[in-house]
mmCIF file of C-alpha atoms in Angstrom:
data_model
loop_
_atom_site.group_PDB
_atom_site.id
_atom_site.type_symbol
_atom_site.label_atom_id
_atom_site.label_comp_id
_atom_site.label_asym_id
_atom_site.label_seq_id
_atom_site.Cartn_x
_atom_site.Cartn_y
_atom_site.Cartn_z
ATOM 1 C CA MET A 852 -2.387 22.946 19.213
ATOM 2 C CA ARG A 853 0.116 22.501 15.476
ATOM 3 C CA SER A 854 -1.830 21.877 12.072
ATOM 4 C CA ILE A 855 -2.751 18.674 10.831
ATOM 5 C CA PHE A 856 -5.243 19.639 9.088
ATOM 6 C CA ARG A 857 -4.519 20.144 5.428
ATOM 7 C CA ASP A 858 -6.657 20.933 1.936
ATOM 8 C CA PHE A 859 -4.712 19.949 -0.761
ATOM 9 C CA THR A 860 -8.232 19.551 -3.489
ATOM 10 C CA TYR A 861 -7.444 22.483 -4.922
ATOM 11 C CA ASP A 862 -4.398 21.091 -7.101
ATOM 12 C CA TYR A 863 -6.997 18.644 -7.779
ATOM 13 C CA PHE A 864 -9.348 20.125 -9.462
ATOM 14 C CA SER A 865 -6.350 21.943 -11.922
ATOM 15 C CA ILE A 866 -7.512 18.956 -13.870
ATOM 16 C CA LEU A 867 -10.726 20.664 -14.983
ATOM 17 C CA ALA A 868 -7.994 23.044 -16.526
ATOM 18 C CA TYR A 869 -7.014 19.937 -19.577
ATOM 19 C CA PRO A 870 -8.492 18.325 -21.771
ATOM 20 C CA LYS A 871 -8.974 15.131 -21.291
ATOM 21 C CA GLU A 872 -6.387 14.226 -23.559
ATOM 22 C CA LYS A 873 -3.398 16.041 -21.815
ATOM 23 C CA TRP A 874 -4.950 13.931 -17.847
ATOM 24 C CA HIS A 875 -1.740 12.802 -17.505
ATOM 25 C CA ASP A 876 0.288 15.458 -18.401
ATOM 26 C CA PHE A 877 -1.796 16.846 -15.024
ATOM 27 C CA TRP A 878 -1.206 14.391 -13.417
ATOM 28 C CA LEU A 879 3.007 14.938 -13.523
ATOM 29 C CA ILE A 880 3.078 17.980 -12.831
ATOM 30 C CA TYR A 881 -0.342 16.878 -9.623
ATOM 31 C CA ARG A 882 2.343 13.946 -9.204
ATOM 32 C CA GLU A 883 5.825 16.643 -8.403
ATOM 33 C CA LYS A 884 3.422 19.007 -6.469
ATOM 34 C CA HIS A 885 2.931 15.841 -3.860
ATOM 35 C CA PRO A 886 5.015 12.931 -4.623
ATOM 36 C CA ARG A 887 5.707 10.937 -1.275
ATOM 37 C CA VAL A 888 2.435 10.540 -1.228
ATOM 38 C CA LEU A 889 1.028 10.142 -4.577
ATOM 39 C CA GLU A 890 4.159 7.472 -5.593
ATOM 40 C CA GLU A 891 2.780 5.519 -2.788
ATOM 41 C CA TYR A 892 -1.055 5.791 -3.549
ATOM 42 C CA MET A 893 0.244 4.104 -7.719
ATOM 43 C CA HIS A 894 2.011 1.681 -5.824
ATOM 44 C CA LYS A 895 -1.129 0.663 -3.527
ATOM 45 C CA ASN A 896 -3.203 0.743 -6.414
ATOM 46 C CA ASN A 897 0.090 -2.076 -8.292
ATOM 47 C CA LEU A 898 -0.806 1.704 -11.110
ATOM 48 C CA ASP A 899 2.385 2.379 -13.597
ATOM 49 C CA ASP A 900 2.029 5.630 -16.484
ATOM 50 C CA SER A 901 0.520 2.615 -18.619
ATOM 51 C CA SER A 902 -1.857 1.454 -16.745
ATOM 52 C CA LEU A 903 -2.799 4.525 -15.174
ATOM 53 C CA SER A 904 -3.243 6.791 -18.497
ATOM 54 C CA ARG A 905 -6.246 3.795 -18.891
ATOM 55 C CA GLU A 906 -7.839 4.543 -14.531
ATOM 56 C CA LEU A 907 -7.360 8.744 -15.892
ATOM 57 C CA GLU A 908 -9.235 7.982 -19.084
ATOM 58 C CA ARG A 909 -12.173 6.132 -16.865
ATOM 59 C CA LEU A 910 -12.244 9.389 -14.798
ATOM 60 C CA ASP A 911 -15.787 11.377 -15.875
ATOM 61 C CA ARG A 912 -14.684 15.473 -15.969
ATOM 62 C CA ARG A 913 -18.274 15.734 -15.709
ATOM 63 C CA GLU A 914 -18.367 13.629 -12.105
ATOM 64 C CA ILE A 915 -14.594 16.225 -11.121
ATOM 65 C CA ASP A 916 -16.727 19.456 -11.775
ATOM 66 C CA ARG A 917 -19.788 18.545 -9.676
ATOM 67 C CA LEU A 918 -18.070 17.683 -6.617
ATOM 68 C CA SER A 919 -15.480 20.660 -6.776
ATOM 69 C CA GLN A 920 -18.199 22.267 -7.046
ATOM 70 C CA TYR A 921 -19.660 20.478 -4.183
ATOM 71 C CA TRP A 922 -16.535 20.792 -2.365
ATOM 72 C CA GLN A 923 -16.004 24.606 -2.773
ATOM 73 C CA GLU A 924 -20.146 24.744 -1.096
ATOM 74 C CA ALA A 925 -19.999 21.932 1.544
ATOM 75 C CA GLY A 926 -15.117 22.002 2.331
ATOM 76 C CA PRO A 927 -15.378 24.978 4.753
ATOM 77 C CA ARG A 928 -18.507 23.632 6.811
ATOM 78 C CA GLU A 929 -16.970 20.087 6.148
ATOM 79 C CA LYS A 930 -13.168 20.971 7.391
ATOM 80 C CA SER A 931 -14.667 23.605 9.982
ATOM 81 C CA ARG A 932 -16.311 20.704 11.952
ATOM 82 C CA VAL A 933 -13.675 18.084 11.246
ATOM 83 C CA LEU A 934 -11.249 21.502 13.144
ATOM 84 C CA LYS A 935 -13.664 21.369 16.179
ATOM 85 C CA GLU A 936 -13.403 17.809 16.332
ATOM 86 C CA LEU A 937 -8.984 17.267 16.768
ATOM 87 C CA GLY A 938 -9.620 20.185 19.137
ATOM 88 C CA THR A 939 -10.873 17.747 21.553
ATOM 89 C CA MET A 940 -9.314 15.364 20.813
ATOM 90 C CA SER A 941 -5.574 16.745 20.986
ATOM 91 C CA ALA A 942 -4.468 14.436 23.779
ATOM 92 C CA ASP A 943 -5.901 11.397 22.872
ATOM 93 C CA LEU A 944 -3.508 12.424 19.250
ATOM 94 C CA HIS A 945 -0.806 12.843 20.844
ATOM 95 C CA LEU A 946 -0.061 16.834 18.032
ATOM 96 C CA GLU A 947 3.597 16.901 19.939
ATOM 97 C CA ARG A 948 4.252 14.018 19.077
ATOM 98 C CA GLU A 949 4.228 15.268 15.534
ATOM 99 C CA ASP A 950 4.676 12.420 13.482
ATOM 100 C CA PHE A 951 1.899 12.265 11.548
ATOM 101 C CA VAL A 952 -0.890 15.170 9.283
ATOM 102 C CA ILE A 953 -3.811 14.769 6.746
ATOM 103 C CA HIS A 954 -4.024 15.942 3.790
ATOM 104 C CA ILE A 955 -7.017 15.445 1.706
ATOM 105 C CA LEU A 956 -6.249 15.511 -1.826
ATOM 106 C CA GLY A 957 -8.145 13.711 -5.312
ATOM 107 C CA GLY A 958 -7.125 10.749 -5.856
ATOM 108 C CA LEU A 959 -8.843 7.875 -8.324
ATOM 109 C CA GLY A 960 -11.432 7.295 -6.171
ATOM 110 C CA LYS A 961 -9.497 4.650 -5.313
ATOM 111 C CA GLN A 962 -9.811 3.966 -1.343
ATOM 112 C CA GLU A 963 -11.291 6.165 1.029
ATOM 113 C CA HIS A 964 -7.722 6.883 3.232
ATOM 114 C CA LEU A 965 -4.407 5.855 2.650
ATOM 115 C CA ILE A 966 -1.777 6.148 5.678
ATOM 116 C CA VAL A 967 2.481 6.702 3.636
ATOM 117 C CA PRO A 968 5.231 7.176 5.777
ATOM 118 C CA THR A 969 7.796 9.435 5.022
ATOM 119 C CA SER A 970 11.247 10.749 5.979
ATOM 120 C CA LYS A 971 9.622 13.283 8.378
ATOM 121 C CA GLY A 972 6.377 10.924 9.332
ATOM 122 C CA ASN A 973 2.841 10.326 8.032
ATOM 123 C CA VAL A 974 1.048 11.670 6.450
ATOM 124 C CA VAL A 975 -3.105 10.310 5.863
ATOM 125 C CA MET A 976 -4.313 10.781 2.458
ATOM 126 C CA ILE A 977 -8.017 11.282 2.509
ATOM 127 C CA ASP A 978 -9.343 10.643 -1.478
ATOM 128 C CA LEU A 979 -11.655 13.375 -1.860
ATOM 129 C CA LEU A 980 -13.361 11.995 -4.882
ATOM 130 C CA HIS A 981 -13.691 8.000 -2.937
ATOM 131 C CA CYS A 982 -15.609 10.171 -0.058
ATOM 132 C CA TRP A 983 -18.131 11.767 -3.028
ATOM 133 C CA LYS A 984 -18.459 7.914 -5.028
ATOM 134 C CA ASN A 985 -19.378 6.125 -2.451
ATOM 135 C CA GLY A 986 -21.847 8.999 -0.449
ATOM 136 C CA SER A 987 -19.309 8.967 2.550
ATOM 137 C CA ILE A 988 -18.597 13.111 1.577
ATOM 138 C CA ASN A 989 -21.993 14.124 3.328
ATOM 139 C CA ASP A 990 -20.293 13.327 7.040
ATOM 140 C CA PHE A 991 -17.643 13.921 5.646
ATOM 141 C CA LEU A 992 -15.909 13.693 10.060
ATOM 142 C CA ALA A 993 -17.074 10.446 9.619
ATOM 143 C CA VAL A 994 -14.214 9.958 7.141
ATOM 144 C CA VAL A 995 -11.637 11.669 9.270
ATOM 145 C CA ASN A 996 -12.604 10.009 12.280
ATOM 146 C CA ARG A 997 -12.115 5.983 10.073
ATOM 147 C CA ALA A 998 -8.583 7.715 9.087
ATOM 148 C CA LEU A 999 -7.442 8.592 12.864
ATOM 149 C CA GLU A 1000 -8.970 5.188 14.074
ATOM 150 C CA ASP A 1001 -6.810 3.323 11.382
ATOM 151 C CA PHE A 1002 -3.808 5.912 11.589
ATOM 152 C CA LEU A 1003 -3.840 4.958 15.031
ATOM 153 C CA ASP A 1004 -4.344 1.795 15.352
ATOM 154 C CA TYR A 1005 -1.255 1.412 12.373
ATOM 155 C CA SER A 1006 0.895 3.561 15.379
ATOM 156 C CA ARG A 1007 0.033 0.726 17.167
ATOM 157 C CA ILE A 1008 1.401 -1.489 15.039
ATOM 158 C CA HIS A 1009 3.635 -1.011 12.378
ATOM 159 C CA VAL A 1010 6.789 -2.179 11.600
ATOM 160 C CA ARG A 1011 9.598 -0.317 10.802
ATOM 161 C CA ASN A 1012 12.934 -1.357 9.042
ATOM 162 C CA THR A 1013 14.836 1.255 11.979
ATOM 163 C CA MET A 1014 13.424 -1.963 14.811
ATOM 164 C CA ASN A 1015 15.912 -4.190 16.022
ATOM 165 C CA PRO A 1016 14.894 -7.771 15.629
ATOM 166 C CA GLN A 1017 13.738 -7.741 18.957
ATOM 167 C CA GLN A 1018 10.918 -5.428 18.631
ATOM 168 C CA ARG A 1019 10.255 -6.898 14.874
ATOM 169 C CA GLU A 1020 9.642 -9.726 16.881
ATOM 170 C CA GLU A 1021 7.150 -8.173 18.905
ATOM 171 C CA ARG A 1022 5.908 -6.728 16.791
ATOM 172 C CA TYR A 1023 5.635 -9.856 14.179
ATOM 173 C CA THR A 1024 3.696 -11.516 17.127
ATOM 174 C CA ILE A 1025 1.422 -9.427 17.035
ATOM 175 C CA LEU A 1026 1.052 -8.803 13.095
ATOM 176 C CA HIS A 1027 0.415 -12.362 13.010
ATOM 177 C CA GLU A 1028 -3.008 -13.465 15.384
ATOM 178 C CA ARG A 1029 -4.119 -10.321 13.318
ATOM 179 C CA LEU A 1030 -3.556 -11.713 10.228
ATOM 180 C CA ILE A 1031 -5.166 -15.360 10.534
ATOM 181 C CA LYS A 1032 -8.106 -14.174 11.891
ATOM 182 C CA GLU A 1033 -9.065 -11.813 8.756
ATOM 183 C CA LEU A 1034 -8.197 -14.773 6.996
ATOM 184 C CA ASP A 1035 -10.645 -17.413 8.473
ATOM 185 C CA GLY A 1036 -13.029 -17.789 6.470
ATOM 186 C CA LEU A 1037 -12.416 -17.023 3.116
ATOM 187 C CA SER A 1038 -11.330 -18.673 0.294
ATOM 188 C CA PHE A 1039 -7.636 -19.054 -1.042
ATOM 189 C CA GLU A 1040 -6.787 -16.529 -3.374
ATOM 190 C CA HIS A 1041 -8.897 -14.178 -1.689
ATOM 191 C CA ARG A 1042 -6.339 -15.269 1.386
ATOM 192 C CA MET A 1043 -4.099 -14.488 -0.854
ATOM 193 C CA LYS A 1044 -4.631 -10.865 -1.799
ATOM 194 C CA ARG A 1045 -5.864 -9.992 2.294
ATOM 195 C CA THR A 1046 -1.897 -10.884 2.838
ATOM 196 C CA VAL A 1047 -0.351 -9.522 0.588
ATOM 197 C CA ALA A 1048 -2.723 -6.381 1.181
ATOM 198 C CA PHE A 1049 -1.920 -6.637 4.701
ATOM 199 C CA LEU A 1050 1.743 -7.140 4.489
ATOM 200 C CA ASP A 1051 2.788 -4.271 2.493
ATOM 201 C CA LYS A 1052 0.210 -1.334 4.324
ATOM 202 C CA TYR A 1053 2.008 -2.610 8.111
ATOM 203 C CA ILE A 1054 5.799 -3.191 6.950
ATOM 204 C CA GLU A 1055 7.267 -1.169 6.044
ATOM 205 C CA HIS A 1056 10.137 -2.436 4.185
ATOM 206 C CA TYR A 1057 8.057 -4.068 2.517
ATOM 207 C CA ASN A 1058 8.029 -2.048 -0.862
ATOM 208 C CA TRP A 1059 6.770 -5.203 -3.220
ATOM 209 C CA THR A 1060 4.532 -8.413 -2.228
ATOM 210 C CA GLY A 1061 3.103 -10.943 -4.093
ATOM 211 C CA PHE A 1062 2.417 -14.616 -5.036
ATOM 212 C CA TYR A 1063 3.534 -16.679 -7.297
ATOM 213 C CA LEU A 1064 2.136 -20.044 -8.249
ATOM 214 C CA SER A 1065 3.288 -22.890 -10.497
ATOM 215 C CA ASP A 1066 0.736 -23.503 -13.479
ATOM 216 C CA GLY A 1067 2.133 -27.936 -12.949
ATOM 217 C CA GLU A 1068 4.213 -27.259 -15.765
ATOM 218 C CA ASN A 1069 7.128 -25.486 -14.072
ATOM 219 C CA TYR A 1070 6.514 -22.355 -14.642
ATOM 220 C CA LEU A 1071 5.631 -19.586 -11.810
ATOM 221 C CA VAL A 1072 2.932 -17.105 -13.049
ATOM 222 C CA LEU A 1073 2.284 -13.753 -11.414
ATOM 223 C CA GLY A 1074 -0.327 -13.922 -8.358
ATOM 224 C CA PRO A 1075 -1.756 -12.106 -6.325
ATOM 225 C CA TYR A 1076 0.760 -8.668 -5.130
ATOM 226 C CA VAL A 1077 0.898 -5.171 -4.068
ATOM 227 C CA GLY A 1078 3.390 -2.677 -5.611
ATOM 228 C CA GLU A 1079 4.722 -1.291 -9.320
ATOM 229 C CA PRO A 1080 3.560 -3.521 -11.655
ATOM 230 C CA THR A 1081 6.213 -6.400 -12.857
ATOM 231 C CA GLU A 1082 7.100 -7.719 -16.211
ATOM 232 C CA HIS A 1083 8.167 -10.687 -15.409
ATOM 233 C CA THR A 1084 4.799 -12.243 -14.850
ATOM 234 C CA ARG A 1085 5.845 -16.124 -15.584
ATOM 235 C CA ILE A 1086 9.010 -17.380 -13.833
ATOM 236 C CA PRO A 1087 10.072 -20.731 -14.841
ATOM 237 C CA PHE A 1088 11.492 -22.632 -12.006
ATOM 238 C CA GLY A 1089 15.314 -22.668 -11.884
ATOM 239 C CA ARG A 1090 15.054 -19.254 -13.526
ATOM 240 C CA GLY A 1091 16.250 -15.646 -11.017
ATOM 241 C CA ILE A 1092 15.632 -16.001 -7.140
ATOM 242 C CA CYS A 1093 12.199 -16.698 -7.616
ATOM 243 C CA GLY A 1094 12.185 -19.732 -9.784
ATOM 244 C CA GLN A 1095 15.784 -21.381 -7.796
ATOM 245 C CA ALA A 1096 13.635 -21.154 -5.149
ATOM 246 C CA ALA A 1097 10.721 -23.016 -6.222
ATOM 247 C CA GLU A 1098 13.771 -25.368 -8.114
ATOM 248 C CA THR A 1099 14.785 -26.024 -4.287
ATOM 249 C CA ARG A 1100 12.175 -25.791 -2.631
ATOM 250 C CA ASN A 1101 14.501 -24.038 -0.170
ATOM 251 C CA VAL A 1102 13.869 -20.421 1.042
ATOM 252 C CA PHE A 1103 15.886 -17.197 -0.222
ATOM 253 C CA LEU A 1104 17.112 -14.699 1.633
ATOM 254 C CA VAL A 1105 18.650 -12.317 -0.203
ATOM 255 C CA PRO A 1106 20.587 -9.680 2.159
ATOM 256 C CA ASP A 1107 22.509 -7.777 -1.324
ATOM 257 C CA VAL A 1108 20.569 -8.071 -4.917
ATOM 258 C CA THR A 1109 23.498 -6.399 -7.259
ATOM 259 C CA LYS A 1110 25.800 -10.137 -5.851
ATOM 260 C CA GLU A 1111 23.426 -12.264 -6.469
ATOM 261 C CA SER A 1112 24.161 -12.956 -10.452
ATOM 262 C CA ASN A 1113 20.763 -15.338 -11.381
ATOM 263 C CA TYR A 1114 18.961 -12.406 -9.979
ATOM 264 C CA LEU A 1115 16.102 -10.747 -11.678
ATOM 265 C CA SER A 1116 14.848 -7.495 -11.725
ATOM 266 C CA CYS A 1117 11.969 -6.010 -11.484
ATOM 267 C CA SER A 1118 12.721 -2.291 -10.046
ATOM 268 C CA PRO A 1119 16.141 -0.382 -10.138
ATOM 269 C CA LYS A 1120 15.409 -0.017 -6.064
ATOM 270 C CA THR A 1121 15.283 -3.378 -4.924
ATOM 271 C CA LYS A 1122 17.845 -4.383 -2.953
ATOM 272 C CA SER A 1123 17.029 -7.013 -1.054
ATOM 273 C CA GLU A 1124 14.133 -10.353 -1.381
ATOM 274 C CA ILE A 1125 12.775 -12.883 0.125
ATOM 275 C CA VAL A 1126 10.726 -15.641 -1.831
ATOM 276 C CA LEU A 1127 9.321 -18.695 0.421
ATOM 277 C CA PRO A 1128 7.493 -20.878 -1.735
ATOM 278 C CA LEU A 1129 4.801 -22.853 -0.849
ATOM 279 C CA ILE A 1130 4.845 -27.089 -0.695
ATOM 280 C CA LYS A 1131 1.865 -28.732 -0.145
ATOM 281 C CA GLU A 1132 1.567 -32.848 -0.817
ATOM 282 C CA GLU A 1133 5.638 -32.732 -1.373
ATOM 283 C CA ARG A 1134 4.525 -30.292 -4.750
ATOM 284 C CA VAL A 1135 5.284 -26.481 -5.166
ATOM 285 C CA ILE A 1136 1.658 -24.770 -5.808
ATOM 286 C CA GLY A 1137 3.201 -21.472 -5.857
ATOM 287 C CA GLU A 1138 5.530 -19.306 -3.521
ATOM 288 C CA LEU A 1139 5.326 -15.344 -1.620
ATOM 289 C CA ASP A 1140 7.679 -12.865 -2.292
ATOM 290 C CA ILE A 1141 8.750 -9.818 -1.564
ATOM 291 C CA ASP A 1142 11.450 -6.885 -2.333
ATOM 292 C CA SER A 1143 12.396 -4.439 0.105
ATOM 293 C CA HIS A 1144 13.656 -0.840 -1.036
ATOM 294 C CA PHE A 1145 16.825 -0.928 1.874
ATOM 295 C CA GLN A 1146 19.552 -3.900 2.168
ATOM 296 C CA ASN A 1147 19.647 -5.827 4.430
ATOM 297 C CA SER A 1148 16.443 -6.031 5.359
ATOM 298 C CA PHE A 1149 15.048 -9.456 5.957
ATOM 299 C CA PHE A 1150 15.545 -10.934 9.069
ATOM 300 C CA ASP A 1151 15.141 -14.674 10.354
ATOM 301 C CA SER A 1152 12.406 -13.343 12.547
ATOM 302 C CA ASP A 1153 10.793 -11.769 9.157
ATOM 303 C CA ARG A 1154 11.419 -15.448 7.769
ATOM 304 C CA GLU A 1155 9.811 -17.269 10.827
ATOM 305 C CA PHE A 1156 6.870 -14.632 10.153
ATOM 306 C CA LEU A 1157 6.840 -15.064 6.856
ATOM 307 C CA GLU A 1158 6.741 -19.163 7.061
ATOM 308 C CA LYS A 1159 3.854 -19.582 9.338
ATOM 309 C CA ILE A 1160 2.110 -17.680 7.166
ATOM 310 C CA CYS A 1161 2.941 -19.830 4.435
ATOM 311 C CA GLN A 1162 2.611 -22.737 6.469
ATOM 312 C CA PHE A 1163 -1.395 -20.943 7.264
ATOM 313 C CA LEU A 1164 -2.520 -20.547 3.848
ATOM 314 C CA ILE A 1165 -1.151 -24.066 2.855
ATOM 315 C CA ASP A 1166 -2.645 -25.688 5.584
ATOM 316 C CA SER A 1167 -5.791 -24.313 5.602
#
């Protein structure tokens, strides 16, 4: 069986060698060792360097020290259990595909695990600090099994940027049905939060996904989103792609943002964008905005898929 299970917590626990005021410096070094995973970790949690510093300040040195001591003693035993279980699951996991690895890391305690697409396959990151905080570390095998079940489900239905329109359309049909079920019974606010998290997770080329809501005075105010923090938290109707979509009430699909004279740049990584206004009773109540790090990312299948989601949100 190929090696798919790696423990990198020794990199994380080196934070204890730094004084608390230098923990941001530690994270920069830590991120250099695990660039793609920790970049995505920050993306999923809407963190930039400023908000990261605040999160690091909230961490408790004594808690991380206790976790380090616990893992030094219990880690070998827990990892042995996991490796034994993985051996029995080899056929089900299709390890010959070599399309994923599991990495144990430390984070900010935000979520138990995270699926990170990379150019060499997928990394399933497990945040040991989260496991410690919520007590799931006491059955670490169950943590790994949950992460694997989630990854196997993800691998069956996620959308890659390299898929052709027909492949995308097939996946979007599955994703739409699942999302609608997940939104059932939730408030409008929670439906927006769940929608952006869902789209970010399952669609590889949706690299910033968020809602803007109308304040009733021809301004758009940033609502729930997943991605890098943006300075554009309040946008007047007519300004930028988002403002134009609100003013004209039209969907804007932009294959290359560099060719748009009225484009408001949120990130130099953004190459294309789609914006869909939310119109209820002939009034713009908000919009769904999605940026991609790839040019020509959005097809008609994306537009149709997102329009159905927006319509469900408006009607519900």
